[in-house]
PDB file of C-alpha atoms in Angstrom:
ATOM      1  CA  UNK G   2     245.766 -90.251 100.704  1.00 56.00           C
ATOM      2  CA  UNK G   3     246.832 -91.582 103.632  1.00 61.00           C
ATOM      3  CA  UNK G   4     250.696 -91.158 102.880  1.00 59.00           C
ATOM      4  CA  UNK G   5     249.896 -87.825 101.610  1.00 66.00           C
ATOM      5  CA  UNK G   6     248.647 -86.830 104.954  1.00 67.00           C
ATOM      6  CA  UNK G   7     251.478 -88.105 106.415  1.00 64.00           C
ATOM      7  CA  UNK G   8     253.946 -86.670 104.608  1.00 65.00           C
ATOM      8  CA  UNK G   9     252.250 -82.849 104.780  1.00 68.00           C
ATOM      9  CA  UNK G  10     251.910 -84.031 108.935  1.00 65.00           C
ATOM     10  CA  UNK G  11     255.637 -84.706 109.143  1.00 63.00           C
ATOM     11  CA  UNK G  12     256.759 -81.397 106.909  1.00 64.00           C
ATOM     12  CA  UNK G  13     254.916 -79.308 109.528  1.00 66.00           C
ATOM     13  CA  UNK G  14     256.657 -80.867 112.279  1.00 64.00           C
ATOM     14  CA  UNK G  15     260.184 -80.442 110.889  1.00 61.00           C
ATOM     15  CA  UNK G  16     258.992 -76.777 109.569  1.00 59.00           C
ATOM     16  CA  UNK G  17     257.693 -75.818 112.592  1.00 56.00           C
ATOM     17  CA  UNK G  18     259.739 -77.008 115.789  1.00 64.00           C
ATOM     18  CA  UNK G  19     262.583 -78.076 116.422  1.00 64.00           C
ATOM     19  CA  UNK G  20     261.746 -80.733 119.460  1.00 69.00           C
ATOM     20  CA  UNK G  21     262.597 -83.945 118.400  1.00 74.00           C
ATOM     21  CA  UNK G  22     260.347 -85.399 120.857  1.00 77.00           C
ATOM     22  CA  UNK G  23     257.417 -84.387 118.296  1.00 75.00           C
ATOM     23  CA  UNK G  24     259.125 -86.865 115.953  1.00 76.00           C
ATOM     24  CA  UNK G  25     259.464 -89.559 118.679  1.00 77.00           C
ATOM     25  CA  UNK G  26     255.269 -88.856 119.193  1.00 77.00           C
ATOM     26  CA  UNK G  27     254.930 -89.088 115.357  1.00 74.00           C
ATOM     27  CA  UNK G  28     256.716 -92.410 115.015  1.00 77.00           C
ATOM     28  CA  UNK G  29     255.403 -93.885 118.247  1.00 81.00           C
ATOM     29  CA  UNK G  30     251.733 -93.577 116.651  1.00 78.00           C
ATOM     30  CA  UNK G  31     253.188 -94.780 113.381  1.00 78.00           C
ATOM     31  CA  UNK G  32     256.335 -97.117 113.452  1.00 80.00           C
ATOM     32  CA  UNK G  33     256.461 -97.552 109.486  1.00 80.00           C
ATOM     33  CA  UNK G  34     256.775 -93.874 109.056  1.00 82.00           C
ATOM     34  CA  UNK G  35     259.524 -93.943 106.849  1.00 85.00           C
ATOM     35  CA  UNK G  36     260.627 -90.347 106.485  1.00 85.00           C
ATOM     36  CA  UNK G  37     260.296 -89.502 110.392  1.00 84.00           C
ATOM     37  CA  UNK G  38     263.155 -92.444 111.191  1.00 88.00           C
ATOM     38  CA  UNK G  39     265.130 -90.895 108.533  1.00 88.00           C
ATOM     39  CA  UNK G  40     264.758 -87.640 110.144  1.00 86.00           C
ATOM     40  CA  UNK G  41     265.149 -89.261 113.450  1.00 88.00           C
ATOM     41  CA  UNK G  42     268.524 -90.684 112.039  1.00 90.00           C
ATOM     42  CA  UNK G  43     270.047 -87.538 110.933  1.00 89.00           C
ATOM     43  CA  UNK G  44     269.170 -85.725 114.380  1.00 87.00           C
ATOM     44  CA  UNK G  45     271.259 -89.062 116.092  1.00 87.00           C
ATOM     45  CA  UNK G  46     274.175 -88.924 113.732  1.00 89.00           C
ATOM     46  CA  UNK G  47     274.320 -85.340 114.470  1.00 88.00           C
ATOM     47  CA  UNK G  48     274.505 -85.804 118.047  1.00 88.00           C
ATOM     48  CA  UNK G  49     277.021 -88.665 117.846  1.00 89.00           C
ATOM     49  CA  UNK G  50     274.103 -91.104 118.840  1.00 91.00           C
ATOM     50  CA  UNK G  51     275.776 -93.818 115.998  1.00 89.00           C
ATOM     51  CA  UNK G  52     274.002 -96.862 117.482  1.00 91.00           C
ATOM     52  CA  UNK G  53     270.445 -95.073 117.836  1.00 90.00           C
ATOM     53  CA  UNK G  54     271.056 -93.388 114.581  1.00 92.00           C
ATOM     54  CA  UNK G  55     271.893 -97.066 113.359  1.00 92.00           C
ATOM     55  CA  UNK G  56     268.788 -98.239 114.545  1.00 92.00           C
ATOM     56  CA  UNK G  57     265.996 -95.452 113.338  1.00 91.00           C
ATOM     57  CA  UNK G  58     267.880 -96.714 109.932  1.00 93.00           C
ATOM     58  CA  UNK G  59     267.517-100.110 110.254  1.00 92.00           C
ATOM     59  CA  UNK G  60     263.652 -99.724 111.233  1.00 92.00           C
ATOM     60  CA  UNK G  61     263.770 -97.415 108.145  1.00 92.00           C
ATOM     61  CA  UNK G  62     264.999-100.205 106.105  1.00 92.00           C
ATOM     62  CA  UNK G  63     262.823-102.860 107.564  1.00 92.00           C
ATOM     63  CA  UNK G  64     259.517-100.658 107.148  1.00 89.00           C
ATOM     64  CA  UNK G  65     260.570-100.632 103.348  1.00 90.00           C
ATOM     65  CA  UNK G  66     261.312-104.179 103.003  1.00 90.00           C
ATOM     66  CA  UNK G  67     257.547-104.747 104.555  1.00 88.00           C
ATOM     67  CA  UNK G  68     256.376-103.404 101.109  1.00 86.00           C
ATOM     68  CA  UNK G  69     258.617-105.371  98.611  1.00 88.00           C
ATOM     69  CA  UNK G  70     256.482-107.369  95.827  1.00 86.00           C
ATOM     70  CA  UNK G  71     257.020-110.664  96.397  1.00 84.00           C
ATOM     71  CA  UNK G  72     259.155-110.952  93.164  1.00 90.00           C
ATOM     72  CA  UNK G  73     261.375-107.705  93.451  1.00 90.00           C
ATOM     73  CA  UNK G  74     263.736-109.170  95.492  1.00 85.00           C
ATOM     74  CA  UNK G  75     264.777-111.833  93.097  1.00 87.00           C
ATOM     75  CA  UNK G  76     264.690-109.147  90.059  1.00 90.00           C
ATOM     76  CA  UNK G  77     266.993-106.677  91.941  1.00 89.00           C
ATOM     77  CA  UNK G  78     269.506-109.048  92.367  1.00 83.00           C
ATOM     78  CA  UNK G  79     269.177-109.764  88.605  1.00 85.00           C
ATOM     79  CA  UNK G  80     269.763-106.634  87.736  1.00 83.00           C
ATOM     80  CA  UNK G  81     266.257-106.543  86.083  1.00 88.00           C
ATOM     81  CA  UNK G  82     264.426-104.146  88.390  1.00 90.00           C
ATOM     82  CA  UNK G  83     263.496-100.802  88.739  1.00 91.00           C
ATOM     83  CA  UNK G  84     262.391 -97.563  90.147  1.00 91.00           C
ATOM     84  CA  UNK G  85     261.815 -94.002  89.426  1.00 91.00           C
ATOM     85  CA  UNK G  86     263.215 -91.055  91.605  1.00 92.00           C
ATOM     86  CA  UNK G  87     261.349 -88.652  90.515  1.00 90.00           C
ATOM     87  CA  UNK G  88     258.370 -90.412  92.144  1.00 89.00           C
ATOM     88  CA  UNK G  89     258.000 -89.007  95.494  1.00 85.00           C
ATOM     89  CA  UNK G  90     257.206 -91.992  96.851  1.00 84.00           C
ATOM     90  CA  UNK G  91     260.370 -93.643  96.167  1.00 90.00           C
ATOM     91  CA  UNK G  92     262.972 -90.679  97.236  1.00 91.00           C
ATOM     92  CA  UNK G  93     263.252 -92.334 100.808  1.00 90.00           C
ATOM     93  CA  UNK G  94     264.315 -95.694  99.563  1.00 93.00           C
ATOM     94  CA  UNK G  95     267.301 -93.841  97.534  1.00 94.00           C
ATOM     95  CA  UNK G  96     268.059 -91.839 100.494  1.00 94.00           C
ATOM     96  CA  UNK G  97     267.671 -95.401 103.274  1.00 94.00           C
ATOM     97  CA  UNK G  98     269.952 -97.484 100.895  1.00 94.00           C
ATOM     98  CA  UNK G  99     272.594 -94.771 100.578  1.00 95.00           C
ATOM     99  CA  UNK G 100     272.736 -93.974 103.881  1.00 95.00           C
ATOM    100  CA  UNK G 101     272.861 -97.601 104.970  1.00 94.00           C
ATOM    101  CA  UNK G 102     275.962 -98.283 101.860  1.00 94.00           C
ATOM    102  CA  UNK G 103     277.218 -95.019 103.654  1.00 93.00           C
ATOM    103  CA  UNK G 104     277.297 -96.691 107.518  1.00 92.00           C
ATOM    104  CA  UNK G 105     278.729-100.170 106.157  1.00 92.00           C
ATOM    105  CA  UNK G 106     282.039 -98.646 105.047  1.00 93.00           C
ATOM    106  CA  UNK G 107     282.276 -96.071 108.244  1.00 90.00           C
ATOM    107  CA  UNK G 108     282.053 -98.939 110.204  1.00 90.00           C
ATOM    108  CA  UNK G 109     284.749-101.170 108.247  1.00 90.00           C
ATOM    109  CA  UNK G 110     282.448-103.242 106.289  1.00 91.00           C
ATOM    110  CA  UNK G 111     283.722-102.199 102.501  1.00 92.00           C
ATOM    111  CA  UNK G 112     282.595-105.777 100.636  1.00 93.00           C
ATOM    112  CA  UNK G 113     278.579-105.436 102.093  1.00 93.00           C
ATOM    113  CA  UNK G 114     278.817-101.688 101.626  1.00 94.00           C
ATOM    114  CA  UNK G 115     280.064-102.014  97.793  1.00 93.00           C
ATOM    115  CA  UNK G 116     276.983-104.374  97.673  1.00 92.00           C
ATOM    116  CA  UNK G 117     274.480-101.803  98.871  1.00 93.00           C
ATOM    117  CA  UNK G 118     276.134 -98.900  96.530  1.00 93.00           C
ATOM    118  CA  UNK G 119     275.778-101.313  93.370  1.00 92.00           C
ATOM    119  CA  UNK G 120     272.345-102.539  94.032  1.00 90.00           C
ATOM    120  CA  UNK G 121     271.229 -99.204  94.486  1.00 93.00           C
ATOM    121  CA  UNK G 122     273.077 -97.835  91.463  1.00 92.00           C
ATOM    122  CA  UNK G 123     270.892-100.478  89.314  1.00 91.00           C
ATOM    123  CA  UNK G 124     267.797 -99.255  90.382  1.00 92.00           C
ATOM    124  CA  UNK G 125     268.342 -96.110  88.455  1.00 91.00           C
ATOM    125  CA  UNK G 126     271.355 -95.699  86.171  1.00 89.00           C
ATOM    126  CA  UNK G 127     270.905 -91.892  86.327  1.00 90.00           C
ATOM    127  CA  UNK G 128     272.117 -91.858  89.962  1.00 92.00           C
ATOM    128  CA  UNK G 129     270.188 -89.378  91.646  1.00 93.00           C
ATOM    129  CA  UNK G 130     272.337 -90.048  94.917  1.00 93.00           C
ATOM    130  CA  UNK G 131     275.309 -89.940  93.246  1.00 91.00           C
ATOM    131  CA  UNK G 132     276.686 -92.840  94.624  1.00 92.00           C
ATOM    132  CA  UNK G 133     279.409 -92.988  91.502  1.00 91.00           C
ATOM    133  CA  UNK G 134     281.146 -90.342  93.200  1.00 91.00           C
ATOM    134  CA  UNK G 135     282.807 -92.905  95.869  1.00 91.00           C
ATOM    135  CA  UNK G 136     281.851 -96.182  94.231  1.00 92.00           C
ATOM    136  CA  UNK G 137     285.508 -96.488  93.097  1.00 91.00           C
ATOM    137  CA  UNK G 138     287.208 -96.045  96.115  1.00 91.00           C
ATOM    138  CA  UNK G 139     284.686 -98.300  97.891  1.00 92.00           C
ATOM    139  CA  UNK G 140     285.175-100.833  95.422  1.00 91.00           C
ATOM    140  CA  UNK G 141     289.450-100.711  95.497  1.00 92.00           C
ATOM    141  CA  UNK G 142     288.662-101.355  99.235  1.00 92.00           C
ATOM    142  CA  UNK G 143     285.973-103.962  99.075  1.00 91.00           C
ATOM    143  CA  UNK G 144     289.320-105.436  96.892  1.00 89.00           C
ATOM    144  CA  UNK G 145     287.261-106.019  93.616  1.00 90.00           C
ATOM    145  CA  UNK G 146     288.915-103.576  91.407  1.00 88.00           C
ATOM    146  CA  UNK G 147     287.837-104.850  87.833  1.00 87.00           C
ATOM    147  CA  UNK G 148     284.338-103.745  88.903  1.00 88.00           C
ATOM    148  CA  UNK G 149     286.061-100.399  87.799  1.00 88.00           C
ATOM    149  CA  UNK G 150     286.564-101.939  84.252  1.00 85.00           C
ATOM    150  CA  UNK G 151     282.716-103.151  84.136  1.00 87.00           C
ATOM    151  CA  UNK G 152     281.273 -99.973  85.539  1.00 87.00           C
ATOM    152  CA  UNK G 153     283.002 -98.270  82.546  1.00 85.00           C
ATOM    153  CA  UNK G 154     281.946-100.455  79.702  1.00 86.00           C
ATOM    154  CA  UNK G 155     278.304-100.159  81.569  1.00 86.00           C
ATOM    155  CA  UNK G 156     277.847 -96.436  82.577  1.00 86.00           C
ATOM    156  CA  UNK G 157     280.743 -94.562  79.953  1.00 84.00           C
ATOM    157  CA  UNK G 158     279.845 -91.297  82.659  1.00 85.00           C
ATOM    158  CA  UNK G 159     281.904 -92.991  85.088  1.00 86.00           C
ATOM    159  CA  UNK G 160     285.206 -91.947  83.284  1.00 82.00           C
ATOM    160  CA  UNK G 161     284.354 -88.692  83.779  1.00 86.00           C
ATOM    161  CA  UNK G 162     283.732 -88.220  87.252  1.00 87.00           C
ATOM    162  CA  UNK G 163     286.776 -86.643  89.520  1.00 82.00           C
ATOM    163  CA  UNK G 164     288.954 -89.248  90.610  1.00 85.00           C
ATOM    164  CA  UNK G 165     288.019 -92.075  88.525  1.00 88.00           C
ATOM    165  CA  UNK G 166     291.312 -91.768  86.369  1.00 86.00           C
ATOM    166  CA  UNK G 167     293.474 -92.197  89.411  1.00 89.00           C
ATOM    167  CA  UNK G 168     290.919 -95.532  90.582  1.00 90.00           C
ATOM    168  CA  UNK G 169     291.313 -97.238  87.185  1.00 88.00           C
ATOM    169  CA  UNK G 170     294.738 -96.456  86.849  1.00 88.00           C
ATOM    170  CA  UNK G 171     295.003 -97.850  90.506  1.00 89.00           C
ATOM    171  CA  UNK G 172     292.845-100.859  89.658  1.00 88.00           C
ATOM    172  CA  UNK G 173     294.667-101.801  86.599  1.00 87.00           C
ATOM    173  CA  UNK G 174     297.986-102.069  88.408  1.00 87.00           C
ATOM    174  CA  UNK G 175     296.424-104.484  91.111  1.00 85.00           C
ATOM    175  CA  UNK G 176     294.601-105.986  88.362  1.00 80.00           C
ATOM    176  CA  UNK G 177     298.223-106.878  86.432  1.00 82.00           C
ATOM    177  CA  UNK G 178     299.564-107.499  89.639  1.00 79.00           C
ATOM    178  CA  UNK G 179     297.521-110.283  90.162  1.00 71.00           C
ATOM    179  CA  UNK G 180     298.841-112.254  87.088  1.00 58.00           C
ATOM    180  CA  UNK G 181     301.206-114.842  87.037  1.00 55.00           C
ATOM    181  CA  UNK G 182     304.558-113.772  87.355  1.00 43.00           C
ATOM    182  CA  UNK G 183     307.067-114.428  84.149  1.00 39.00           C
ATOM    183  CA  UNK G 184     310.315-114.203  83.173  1.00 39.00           C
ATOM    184  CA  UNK G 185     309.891-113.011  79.838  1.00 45.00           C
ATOM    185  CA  UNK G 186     309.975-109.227  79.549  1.00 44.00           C
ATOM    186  CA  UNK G 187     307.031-108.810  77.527  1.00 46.00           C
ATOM    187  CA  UNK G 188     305.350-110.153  80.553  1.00 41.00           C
ATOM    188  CA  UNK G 189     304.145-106.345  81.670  1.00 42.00           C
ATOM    189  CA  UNK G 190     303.301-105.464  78.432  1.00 46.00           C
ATOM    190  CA  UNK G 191     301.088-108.403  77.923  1.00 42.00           C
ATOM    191  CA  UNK G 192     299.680-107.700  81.428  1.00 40.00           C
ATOM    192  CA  UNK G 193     299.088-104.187  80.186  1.00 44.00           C
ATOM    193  CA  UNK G 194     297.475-104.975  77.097  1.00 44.00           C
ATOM    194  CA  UNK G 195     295.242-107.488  78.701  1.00 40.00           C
ATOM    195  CA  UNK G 196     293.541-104.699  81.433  1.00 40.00           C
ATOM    196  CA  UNK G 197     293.439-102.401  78.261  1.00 44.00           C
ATOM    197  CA  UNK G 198     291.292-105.128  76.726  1.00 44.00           C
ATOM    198  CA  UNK G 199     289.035-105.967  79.597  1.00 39.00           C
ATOM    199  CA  UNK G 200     288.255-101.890  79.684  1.00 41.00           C
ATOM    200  CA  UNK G 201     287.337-101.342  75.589  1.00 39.00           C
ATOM    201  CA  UNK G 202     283.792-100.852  75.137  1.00 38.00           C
ATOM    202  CA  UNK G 203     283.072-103.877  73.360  1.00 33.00           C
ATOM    203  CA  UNK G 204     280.064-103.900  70.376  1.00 32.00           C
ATOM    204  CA  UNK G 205     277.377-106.280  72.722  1.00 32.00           C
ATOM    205  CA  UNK G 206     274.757-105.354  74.556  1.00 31.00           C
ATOM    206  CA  UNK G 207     275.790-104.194  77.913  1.00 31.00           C
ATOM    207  CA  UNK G 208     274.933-106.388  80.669  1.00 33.00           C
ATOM    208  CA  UNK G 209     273.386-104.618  83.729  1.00 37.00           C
ATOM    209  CA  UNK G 210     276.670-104.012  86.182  1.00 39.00           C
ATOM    210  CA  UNK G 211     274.446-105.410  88.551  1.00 39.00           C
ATOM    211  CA  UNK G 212     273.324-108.376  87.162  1.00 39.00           C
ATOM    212  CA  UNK G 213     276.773-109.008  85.774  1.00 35.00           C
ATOM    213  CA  UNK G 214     278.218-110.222  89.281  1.00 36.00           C
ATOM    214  CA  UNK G 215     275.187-110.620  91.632  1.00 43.00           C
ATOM    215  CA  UNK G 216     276.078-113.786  92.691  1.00 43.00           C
ATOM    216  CA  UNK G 217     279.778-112.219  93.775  1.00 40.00           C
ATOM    217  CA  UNK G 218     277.599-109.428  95.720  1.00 42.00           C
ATOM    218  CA  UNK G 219     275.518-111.481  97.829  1.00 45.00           C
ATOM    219  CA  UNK G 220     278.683-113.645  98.655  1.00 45.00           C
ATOM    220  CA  UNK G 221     280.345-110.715  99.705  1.00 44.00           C
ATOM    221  CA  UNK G 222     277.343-109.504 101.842  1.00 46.00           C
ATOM    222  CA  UNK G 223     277.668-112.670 103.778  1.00 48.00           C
ATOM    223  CA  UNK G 224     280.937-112.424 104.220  1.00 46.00           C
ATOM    224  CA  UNK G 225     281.488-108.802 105.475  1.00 47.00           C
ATOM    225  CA  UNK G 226     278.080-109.148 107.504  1.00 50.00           C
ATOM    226  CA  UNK G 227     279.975-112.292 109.619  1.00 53.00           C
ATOM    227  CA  UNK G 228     283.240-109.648 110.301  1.00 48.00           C
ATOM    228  CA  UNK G 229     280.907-107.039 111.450  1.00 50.00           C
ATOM    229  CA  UNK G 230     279.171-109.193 113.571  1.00 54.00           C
ATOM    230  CA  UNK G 231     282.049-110.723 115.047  1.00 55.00           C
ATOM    231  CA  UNK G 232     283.101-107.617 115.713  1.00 50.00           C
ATOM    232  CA  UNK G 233     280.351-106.145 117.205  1.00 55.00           C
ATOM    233  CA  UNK G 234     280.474-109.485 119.723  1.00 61.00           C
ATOM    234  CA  UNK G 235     283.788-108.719 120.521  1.00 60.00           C
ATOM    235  CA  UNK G 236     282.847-104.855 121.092  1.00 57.00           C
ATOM    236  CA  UNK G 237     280.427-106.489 123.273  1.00 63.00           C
ATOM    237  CA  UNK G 238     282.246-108.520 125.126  1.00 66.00           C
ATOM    238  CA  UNK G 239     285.063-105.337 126.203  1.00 63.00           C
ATOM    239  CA  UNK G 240     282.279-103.101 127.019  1.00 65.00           C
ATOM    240  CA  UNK G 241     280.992-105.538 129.399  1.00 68.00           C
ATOM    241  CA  UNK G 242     284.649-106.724 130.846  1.00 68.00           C
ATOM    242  CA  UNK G 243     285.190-102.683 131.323  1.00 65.00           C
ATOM    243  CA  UNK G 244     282.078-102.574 133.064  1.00 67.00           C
ATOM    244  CA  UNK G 245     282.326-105.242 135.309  1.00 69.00           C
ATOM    245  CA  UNK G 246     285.859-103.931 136.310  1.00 66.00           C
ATOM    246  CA  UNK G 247     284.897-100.599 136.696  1.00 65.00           C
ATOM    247  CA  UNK G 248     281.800-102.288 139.556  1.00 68.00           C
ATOM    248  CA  UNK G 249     284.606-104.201 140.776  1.00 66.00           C
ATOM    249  CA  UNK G 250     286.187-101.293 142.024  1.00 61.00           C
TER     250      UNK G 250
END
């Protein structure tokens, strides 16, 4: 009831004004308030606030995280959990996580954003965010193209989407790139015939695309969440050299 009130509370304000200081009252009286930092986010992003918009997201996130069961964690990274859009209740968790898989790669972070993206993706294979509509470019980036091949023996929509031919194709050629190098000439053809293979639907079960390479995700996580931050230190450190120069004179 309480959420419900909330929610109808919030509605008004966005139906009725256009101050976003009435937001700033809402979420001062409730920090948690999940889809007033969302809305809060968009208005930053669309006043080239990035860093506040990055952090009404964040809170977003973290107010979500507050309400995990203690086990869901551990499932979602198995692949084994999951949740229903067309509950109200869960829309603003879609709409965080994309967002937040969204901000990773605009700020250069393609391995932790292809993380985010594939989590989310195994939540609900129907993707209501249609996330699969830039999951293969984010994934040639992140430099894990075979996660093409896997997404298509998982979800067979994939193929289908606009672009996707021109991704696998691309993917396959880095994929027989990365084989040894021969000097027999049936060399390609093997290397051809092999990323053929490894993209046949095959007659088992088909494993969760999550769960298939979770431990791969979370390694990548770590390791594009140590770039970023060394790169937000170093951002750090030339804003503060500019402005001590800039006192200086």
């Amino acid at each position: 009831a309480r959420h419900a009130a909330l929610r109808r509370e919030l509605e008004m304000l966005v139906q009725h004004t256009a101050d976003p200081q009435a937001l700033f009252d809402l979420v001062r009286h409730e920090p948690g308030h999940v889809e007033a930092l969302l809305q809060l986010h968009a208005v930053a992003r669309q006043t080239g606030q990035r860093e506040r918009a990055v952090e009404h997201l964040e809170r977003a996130l973290y107010s979500l995280e507050l309400g995990f069961h203690p086990t869901f964690a551990q499932a979602w990274l198995r692949g084994e959990a999951r949740l229903d859009y067309d509950q109200p209740a869960n829309r603003p968790f879609f709409t965080a996580l994309h967002l937040h898989a969204a901000g990773l790669s605009q700020r250069g972070c393609p391995a932790a954003a292809l993380a985010a993206a594939t989590l989310l993706l195994s939540l609900d294979r129907s993707d209501p965010t249609s996330v699969l509509l830039w999951l293969d470019s984010l994934a040639l980036r992140a430099g894990r193209p075979h996660l093409l091949a896997e997404l298509e023996r998982d979800l067979p929509v994939a193929a289908s989407l606009p672009g996707w031919a021109f991704s696998a194709a691309l993917a396959a050629r880095l994929a027989a790139a990365e084989l040894p190098a021969s000097s027999d000439p049936s060399s390609a053809a093997a290397a051809s015939a092999a990323v053929s293979d490894s993209r046949t639907p095959t007659s088992r079960s088909a494993v969760p695309c999550c769960r298939a390479h979770a431990s791969a995700i979370r390694s990548c996580t770590a390791r594009s969440a140590s770039l970023c931050a060394a790169s937000s230190s170093r951002a750090s450190a030339a804003r503060a050299a500019a402005a001590a120069a800039a006192a200086s004179t």
